[in-house]
mmCIF file of C-alpha atoms in Angstrom:
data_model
loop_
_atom_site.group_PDB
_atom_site.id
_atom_site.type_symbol
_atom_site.label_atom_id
_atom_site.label_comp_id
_atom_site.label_asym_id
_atom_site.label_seq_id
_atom_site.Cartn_x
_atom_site.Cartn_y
_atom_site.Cartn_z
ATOM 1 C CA UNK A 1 124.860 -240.991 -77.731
ATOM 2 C CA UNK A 2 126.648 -241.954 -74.382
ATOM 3 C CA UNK A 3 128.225 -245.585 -74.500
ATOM 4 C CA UNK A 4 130.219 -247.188 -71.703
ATOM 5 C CA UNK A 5 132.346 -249.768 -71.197
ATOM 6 C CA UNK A 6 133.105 -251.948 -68.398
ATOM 7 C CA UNK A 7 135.941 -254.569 -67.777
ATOM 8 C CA UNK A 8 136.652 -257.086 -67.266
ATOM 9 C CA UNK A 9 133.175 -259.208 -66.770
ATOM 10 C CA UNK A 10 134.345 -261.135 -64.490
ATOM 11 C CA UNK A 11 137.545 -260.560 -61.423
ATOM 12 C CA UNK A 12 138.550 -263.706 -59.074
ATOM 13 C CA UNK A 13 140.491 -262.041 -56.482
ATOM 14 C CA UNK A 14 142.225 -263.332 -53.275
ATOM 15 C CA UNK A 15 140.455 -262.811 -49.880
ATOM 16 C CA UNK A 16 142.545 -259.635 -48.321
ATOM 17 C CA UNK A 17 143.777 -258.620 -52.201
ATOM 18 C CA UNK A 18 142.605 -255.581 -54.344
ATOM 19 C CA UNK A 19 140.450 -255.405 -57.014
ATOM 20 C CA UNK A 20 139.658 -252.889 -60.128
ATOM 21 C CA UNK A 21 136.608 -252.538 -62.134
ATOM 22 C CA UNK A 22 137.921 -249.840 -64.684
ATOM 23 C CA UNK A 23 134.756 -248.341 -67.403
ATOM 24 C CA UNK A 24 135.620 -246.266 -70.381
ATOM 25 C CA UNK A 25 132.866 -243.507 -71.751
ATOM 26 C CA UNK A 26 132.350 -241.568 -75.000
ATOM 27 C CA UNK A 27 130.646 -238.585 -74.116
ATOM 28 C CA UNK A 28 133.252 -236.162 -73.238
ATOM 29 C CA UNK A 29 129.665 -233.686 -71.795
ATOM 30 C CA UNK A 30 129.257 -236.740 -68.832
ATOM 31 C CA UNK A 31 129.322 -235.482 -65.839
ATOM 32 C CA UNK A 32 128.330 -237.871 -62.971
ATOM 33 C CA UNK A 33 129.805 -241.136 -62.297
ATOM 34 C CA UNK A 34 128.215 -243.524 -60.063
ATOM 35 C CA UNK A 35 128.846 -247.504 -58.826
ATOM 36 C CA UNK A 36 126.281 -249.951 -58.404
ATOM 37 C CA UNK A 37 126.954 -253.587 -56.484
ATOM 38 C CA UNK A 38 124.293 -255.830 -56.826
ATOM 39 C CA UNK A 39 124.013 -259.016 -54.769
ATOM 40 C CA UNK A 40 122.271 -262.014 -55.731
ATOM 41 C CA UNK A 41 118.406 -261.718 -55.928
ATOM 42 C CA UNK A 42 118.701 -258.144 -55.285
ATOM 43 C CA UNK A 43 118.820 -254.676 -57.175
ATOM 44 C CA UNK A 44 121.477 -252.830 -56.983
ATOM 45 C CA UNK A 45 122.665 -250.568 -54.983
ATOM 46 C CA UNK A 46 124.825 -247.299 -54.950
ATOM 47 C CA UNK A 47 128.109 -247.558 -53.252
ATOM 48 C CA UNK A 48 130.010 -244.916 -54.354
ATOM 49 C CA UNK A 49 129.765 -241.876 -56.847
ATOM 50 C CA UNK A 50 132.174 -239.137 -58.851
ATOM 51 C CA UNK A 51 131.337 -236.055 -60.223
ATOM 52 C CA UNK A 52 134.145 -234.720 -63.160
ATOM 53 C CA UNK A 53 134.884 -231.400 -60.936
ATOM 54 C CA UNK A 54 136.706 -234.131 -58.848
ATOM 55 C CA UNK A 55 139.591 -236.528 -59.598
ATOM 56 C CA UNK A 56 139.409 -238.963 -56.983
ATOM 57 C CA UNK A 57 136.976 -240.275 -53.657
ATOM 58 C CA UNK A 58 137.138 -242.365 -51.420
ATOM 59 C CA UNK A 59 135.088 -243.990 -48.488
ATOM 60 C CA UNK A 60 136.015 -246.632 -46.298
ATOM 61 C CA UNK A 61 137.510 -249.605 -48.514
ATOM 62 C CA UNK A 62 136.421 -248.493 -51.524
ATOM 63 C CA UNK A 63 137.409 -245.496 -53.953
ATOM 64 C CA UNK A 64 136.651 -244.400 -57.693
ATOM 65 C CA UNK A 65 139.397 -242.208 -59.797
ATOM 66 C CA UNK A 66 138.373 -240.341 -62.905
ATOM 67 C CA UNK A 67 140.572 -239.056 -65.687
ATOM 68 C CA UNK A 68 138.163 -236.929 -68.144
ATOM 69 C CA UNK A 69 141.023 -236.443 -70.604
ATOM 70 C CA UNK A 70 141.043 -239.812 -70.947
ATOM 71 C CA UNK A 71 137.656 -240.637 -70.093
ATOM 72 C CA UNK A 72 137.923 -243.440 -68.005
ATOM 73 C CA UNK A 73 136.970 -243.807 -64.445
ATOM 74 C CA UNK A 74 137.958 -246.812 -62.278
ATOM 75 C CA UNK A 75 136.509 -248.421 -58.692
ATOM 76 C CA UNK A 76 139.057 -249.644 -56.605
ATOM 77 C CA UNK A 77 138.223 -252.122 -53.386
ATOM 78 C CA UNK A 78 140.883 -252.922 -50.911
ATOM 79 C CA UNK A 79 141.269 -255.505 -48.843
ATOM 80 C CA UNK A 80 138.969 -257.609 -50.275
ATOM 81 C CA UNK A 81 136.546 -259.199 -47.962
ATOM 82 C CA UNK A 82 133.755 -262.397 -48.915
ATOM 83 C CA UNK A 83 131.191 -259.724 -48.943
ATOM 84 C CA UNK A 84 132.443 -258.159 -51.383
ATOM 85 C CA UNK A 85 131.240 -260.823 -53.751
ATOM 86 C CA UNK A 86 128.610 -258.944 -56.030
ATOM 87 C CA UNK A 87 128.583 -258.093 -59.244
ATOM 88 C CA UNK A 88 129.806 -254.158 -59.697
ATOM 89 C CA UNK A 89 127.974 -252.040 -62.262
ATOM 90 C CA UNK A 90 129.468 -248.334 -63.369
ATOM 91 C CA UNK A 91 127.667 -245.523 -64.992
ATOM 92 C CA UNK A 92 127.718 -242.390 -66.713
ATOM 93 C CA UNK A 93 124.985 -239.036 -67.659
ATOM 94 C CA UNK A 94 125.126 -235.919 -68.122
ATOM 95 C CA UNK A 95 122.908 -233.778 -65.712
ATOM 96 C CA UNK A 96 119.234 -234.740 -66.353
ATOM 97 C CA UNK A 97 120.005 -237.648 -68.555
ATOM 98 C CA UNK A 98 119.625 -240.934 -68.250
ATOM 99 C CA UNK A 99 121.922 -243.383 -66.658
ATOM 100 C CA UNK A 100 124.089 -245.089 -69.160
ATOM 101 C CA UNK A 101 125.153 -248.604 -68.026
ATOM 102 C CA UNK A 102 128.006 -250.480 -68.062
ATOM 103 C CA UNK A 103 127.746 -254.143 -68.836
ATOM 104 C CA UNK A 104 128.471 -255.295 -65.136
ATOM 105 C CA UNK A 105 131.520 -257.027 -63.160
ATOM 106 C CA UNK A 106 131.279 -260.566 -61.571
ATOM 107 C CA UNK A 107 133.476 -259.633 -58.933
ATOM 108 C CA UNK A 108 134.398 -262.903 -56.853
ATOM 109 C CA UNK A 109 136.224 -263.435 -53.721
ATOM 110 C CA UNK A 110 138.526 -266.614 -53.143
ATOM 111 C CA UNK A 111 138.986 -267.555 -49.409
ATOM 112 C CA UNK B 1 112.458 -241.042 -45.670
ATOM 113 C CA UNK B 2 111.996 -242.696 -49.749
ATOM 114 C CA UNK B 3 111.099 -245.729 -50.498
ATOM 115 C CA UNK B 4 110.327 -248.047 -52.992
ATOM 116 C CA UNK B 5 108.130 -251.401 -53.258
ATOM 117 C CA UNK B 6 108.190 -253.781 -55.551
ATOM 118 C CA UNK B 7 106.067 -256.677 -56.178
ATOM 119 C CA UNK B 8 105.563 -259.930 -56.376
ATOM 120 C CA UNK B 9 109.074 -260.917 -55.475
ATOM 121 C CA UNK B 10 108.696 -264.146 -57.597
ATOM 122 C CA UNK B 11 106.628 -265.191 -60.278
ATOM 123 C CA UNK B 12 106.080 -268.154 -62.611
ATOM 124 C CA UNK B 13 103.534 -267.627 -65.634
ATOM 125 C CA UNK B 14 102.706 -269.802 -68.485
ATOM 126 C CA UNK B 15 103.491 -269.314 -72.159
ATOM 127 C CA UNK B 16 100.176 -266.770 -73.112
ATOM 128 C CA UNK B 17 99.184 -265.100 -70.020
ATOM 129 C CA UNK B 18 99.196 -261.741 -68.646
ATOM 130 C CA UNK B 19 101.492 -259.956 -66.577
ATOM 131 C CA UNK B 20 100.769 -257.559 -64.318
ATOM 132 C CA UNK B 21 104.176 -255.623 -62.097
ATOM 133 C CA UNK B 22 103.992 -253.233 -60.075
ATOM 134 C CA UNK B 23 106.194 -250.574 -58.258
ATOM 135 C CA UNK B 24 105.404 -247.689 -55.583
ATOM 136 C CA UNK B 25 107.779 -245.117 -54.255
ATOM 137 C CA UNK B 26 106.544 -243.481 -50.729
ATOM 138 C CA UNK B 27 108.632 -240.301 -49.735
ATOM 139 C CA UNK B 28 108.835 -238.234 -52.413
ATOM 140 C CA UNK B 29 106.339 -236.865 -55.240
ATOM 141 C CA UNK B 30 106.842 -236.147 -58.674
ATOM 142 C CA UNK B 31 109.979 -238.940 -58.846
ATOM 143 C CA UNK B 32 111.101 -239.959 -62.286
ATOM 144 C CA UNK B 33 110.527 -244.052 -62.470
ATOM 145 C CA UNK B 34 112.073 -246.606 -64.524
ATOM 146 C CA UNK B 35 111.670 -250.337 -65.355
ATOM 147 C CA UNK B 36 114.864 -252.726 -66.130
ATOM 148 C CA UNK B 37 114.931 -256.104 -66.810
ATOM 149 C CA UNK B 38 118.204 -258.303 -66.581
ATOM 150 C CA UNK B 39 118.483 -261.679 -68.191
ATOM 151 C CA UNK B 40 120.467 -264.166 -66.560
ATOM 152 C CA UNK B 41 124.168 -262.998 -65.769
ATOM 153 C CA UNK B 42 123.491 -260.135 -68.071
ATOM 154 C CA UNK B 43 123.464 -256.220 -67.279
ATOM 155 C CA UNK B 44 120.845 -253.769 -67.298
ATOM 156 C CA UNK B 45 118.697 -253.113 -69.726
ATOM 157 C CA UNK B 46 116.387 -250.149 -69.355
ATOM 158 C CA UNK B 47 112.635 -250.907 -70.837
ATOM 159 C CA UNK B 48 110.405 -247.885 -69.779
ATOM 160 C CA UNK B 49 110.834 -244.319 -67.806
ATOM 161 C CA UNK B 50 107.910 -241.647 -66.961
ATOM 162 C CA UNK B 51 108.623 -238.444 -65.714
ATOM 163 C CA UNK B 52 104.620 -237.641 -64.816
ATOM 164 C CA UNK B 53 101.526 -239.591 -64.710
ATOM 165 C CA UNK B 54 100.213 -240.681 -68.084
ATOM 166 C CA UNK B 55 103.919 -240.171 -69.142
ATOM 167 C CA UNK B 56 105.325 -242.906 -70.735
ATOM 168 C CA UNK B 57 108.636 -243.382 -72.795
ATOM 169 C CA UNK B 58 109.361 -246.896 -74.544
ATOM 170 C CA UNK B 59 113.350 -247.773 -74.847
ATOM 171 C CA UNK B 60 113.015 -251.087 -76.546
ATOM 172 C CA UNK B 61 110.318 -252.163 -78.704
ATOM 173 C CA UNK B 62 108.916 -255.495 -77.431
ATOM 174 C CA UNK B 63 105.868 -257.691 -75.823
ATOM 175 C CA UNK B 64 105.530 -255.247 -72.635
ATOM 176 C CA UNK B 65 104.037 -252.069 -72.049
ATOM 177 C CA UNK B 66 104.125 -249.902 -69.021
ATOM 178 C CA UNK B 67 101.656 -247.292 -67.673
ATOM 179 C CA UNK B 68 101.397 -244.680 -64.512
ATOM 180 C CA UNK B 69 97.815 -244.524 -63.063
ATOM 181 C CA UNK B 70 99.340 -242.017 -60.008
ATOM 182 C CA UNK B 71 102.236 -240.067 -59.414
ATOM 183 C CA UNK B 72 103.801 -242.561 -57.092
ATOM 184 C CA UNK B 73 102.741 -245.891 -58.858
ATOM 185 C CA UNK B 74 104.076 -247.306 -62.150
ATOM 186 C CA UNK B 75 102.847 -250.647 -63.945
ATOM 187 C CA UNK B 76 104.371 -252.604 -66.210
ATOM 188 C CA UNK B 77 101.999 -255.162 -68.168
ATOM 189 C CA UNK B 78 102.137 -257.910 -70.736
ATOM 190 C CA UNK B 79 98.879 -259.124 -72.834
ATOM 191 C CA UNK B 80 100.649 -262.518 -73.695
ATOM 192 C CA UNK B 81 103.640 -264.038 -72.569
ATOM 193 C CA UNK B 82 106.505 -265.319 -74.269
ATOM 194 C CA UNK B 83 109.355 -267.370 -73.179
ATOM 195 C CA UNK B 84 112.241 -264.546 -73.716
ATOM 196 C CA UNK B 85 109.958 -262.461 -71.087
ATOM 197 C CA UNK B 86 111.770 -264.407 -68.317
ATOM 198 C CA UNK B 87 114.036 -262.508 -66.253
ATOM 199 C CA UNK B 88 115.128 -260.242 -62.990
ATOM 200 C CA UNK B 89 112.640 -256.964 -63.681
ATOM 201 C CA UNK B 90 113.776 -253.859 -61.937
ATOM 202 C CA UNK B 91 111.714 -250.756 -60.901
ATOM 203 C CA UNK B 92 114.133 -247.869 -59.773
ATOM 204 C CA UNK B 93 112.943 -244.135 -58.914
ATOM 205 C CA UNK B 94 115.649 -241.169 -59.469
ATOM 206 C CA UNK B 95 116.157 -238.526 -57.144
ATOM 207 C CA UNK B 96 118.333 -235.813 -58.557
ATOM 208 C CA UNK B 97 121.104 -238.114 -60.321
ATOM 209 C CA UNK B 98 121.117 -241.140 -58.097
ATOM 210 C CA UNK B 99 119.036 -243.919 -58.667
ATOM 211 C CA UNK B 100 117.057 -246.377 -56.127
ATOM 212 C CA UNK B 101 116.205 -249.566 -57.199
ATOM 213 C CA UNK B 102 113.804 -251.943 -55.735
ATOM 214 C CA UNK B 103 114.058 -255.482 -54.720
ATOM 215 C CA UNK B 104 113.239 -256.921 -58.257
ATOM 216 C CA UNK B 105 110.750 -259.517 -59.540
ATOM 217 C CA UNK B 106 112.156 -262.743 -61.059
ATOM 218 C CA UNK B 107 110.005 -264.008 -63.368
ATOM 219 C CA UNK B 108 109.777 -267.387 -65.196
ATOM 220 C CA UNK B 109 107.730 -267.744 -68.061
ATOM 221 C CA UNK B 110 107.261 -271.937 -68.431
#
């Protein structure tokens, strides 16, 4: 079955720096690629999303790139603001599968 | 619009007793629902999904069970207690291939 990755498990960036939260998946038949921040006390939510007819997307601040040769996808946060201080979880199914999870990013901020 | 409810928000049970969660979506009919539990600093582990009422699929073996009385309402129970039920539990309804999650219970089992 499906297994994913995620690294690292924890990223302490500078305030105004980037960040990347880069997952890794074994089933070359996944198709749909979503991220998930979750603040404290809360469940997550979905902040971005890839499907593998597409290489790249962005929105706003925040982007995901996927290489299916490689089959790896990454999340990519610019200009890193306080807010941003969640921890990030990435995902991967095939189309009406299950979400598989990765293990979840600590992503802090330093002022 | 969809939503989901989750509830209580926060709950502290002894050792031994019951446990009674419980989720409803508003919105949308026929949803597919899930419950997840997190441990402490720990990632998502899926316990139960349904895809109907009655409809019931177990991911990991353990002290909980999980039932659907209605369409739009999914339960997730415990006879007894034990310590290692403590955690953030998660109910989360898919639409197509996103998922919504809902606020989460945090339960402490003393």
């Amino acid at each position: 079955g499906e297994n994913v990755e995620q690294h690292p498990s924890t990223l302490s960036v500078q305030e105004g720096d980037s960040a990347v939260i880069k997952c890794t998946y074994s089933d070359s038949a996944s198709n749909y690629f979503p991220w998930y921040k979750q603040e404290l006390g809360k469940g997550p939510q979905l902040i971005i999303d890839i499907r593998s007819n597409v290489g790249e997307k962005k929105d706003q601040r925040i982007a995901v790139t996927l290489n299916k040769t490689a089959k790896h996808f990454s999340l990519h946060i610019t200009e890193t603001q306080p807010e941003d201080s969640a921890v990030y979880f990435c995902a991967a199914s095939k189309s009406n599968y299950q979400l598989i999870w990765g293990a979840g990013t600590k992503l802090i901020i330093k002022p | 619009s969809q939503t989901i409810h989750q509830w209580p928000a926060t709950l502290v049970q002894p050792v031994g007793s019951p446990l009674s969660l419980e989720c409803t979506v508003e919105g949308t009919s026929n949803p597919n629902l899930y419950w997840y539990r997190q441990a402490a600093g720990r990632g998502l582990q899926l316990l139960f999904y349904s895809v109907g009422i009655g409809q019931i699929s177990s991911e990991v073996p353990q002290n909980l069970s999980a039932s659907r009385p209605q369409d739009r309402q999914f339960i997730l129970s415990s006879k007894k207690l034990l310590l290692s039920d403590s955690g953030f539990y998660l109910c989360a309804w898919r639409a197509g291939t996103g998922y919504t999650f809902g606020s989460g219970t945090r339960l402490t089992v003393v």
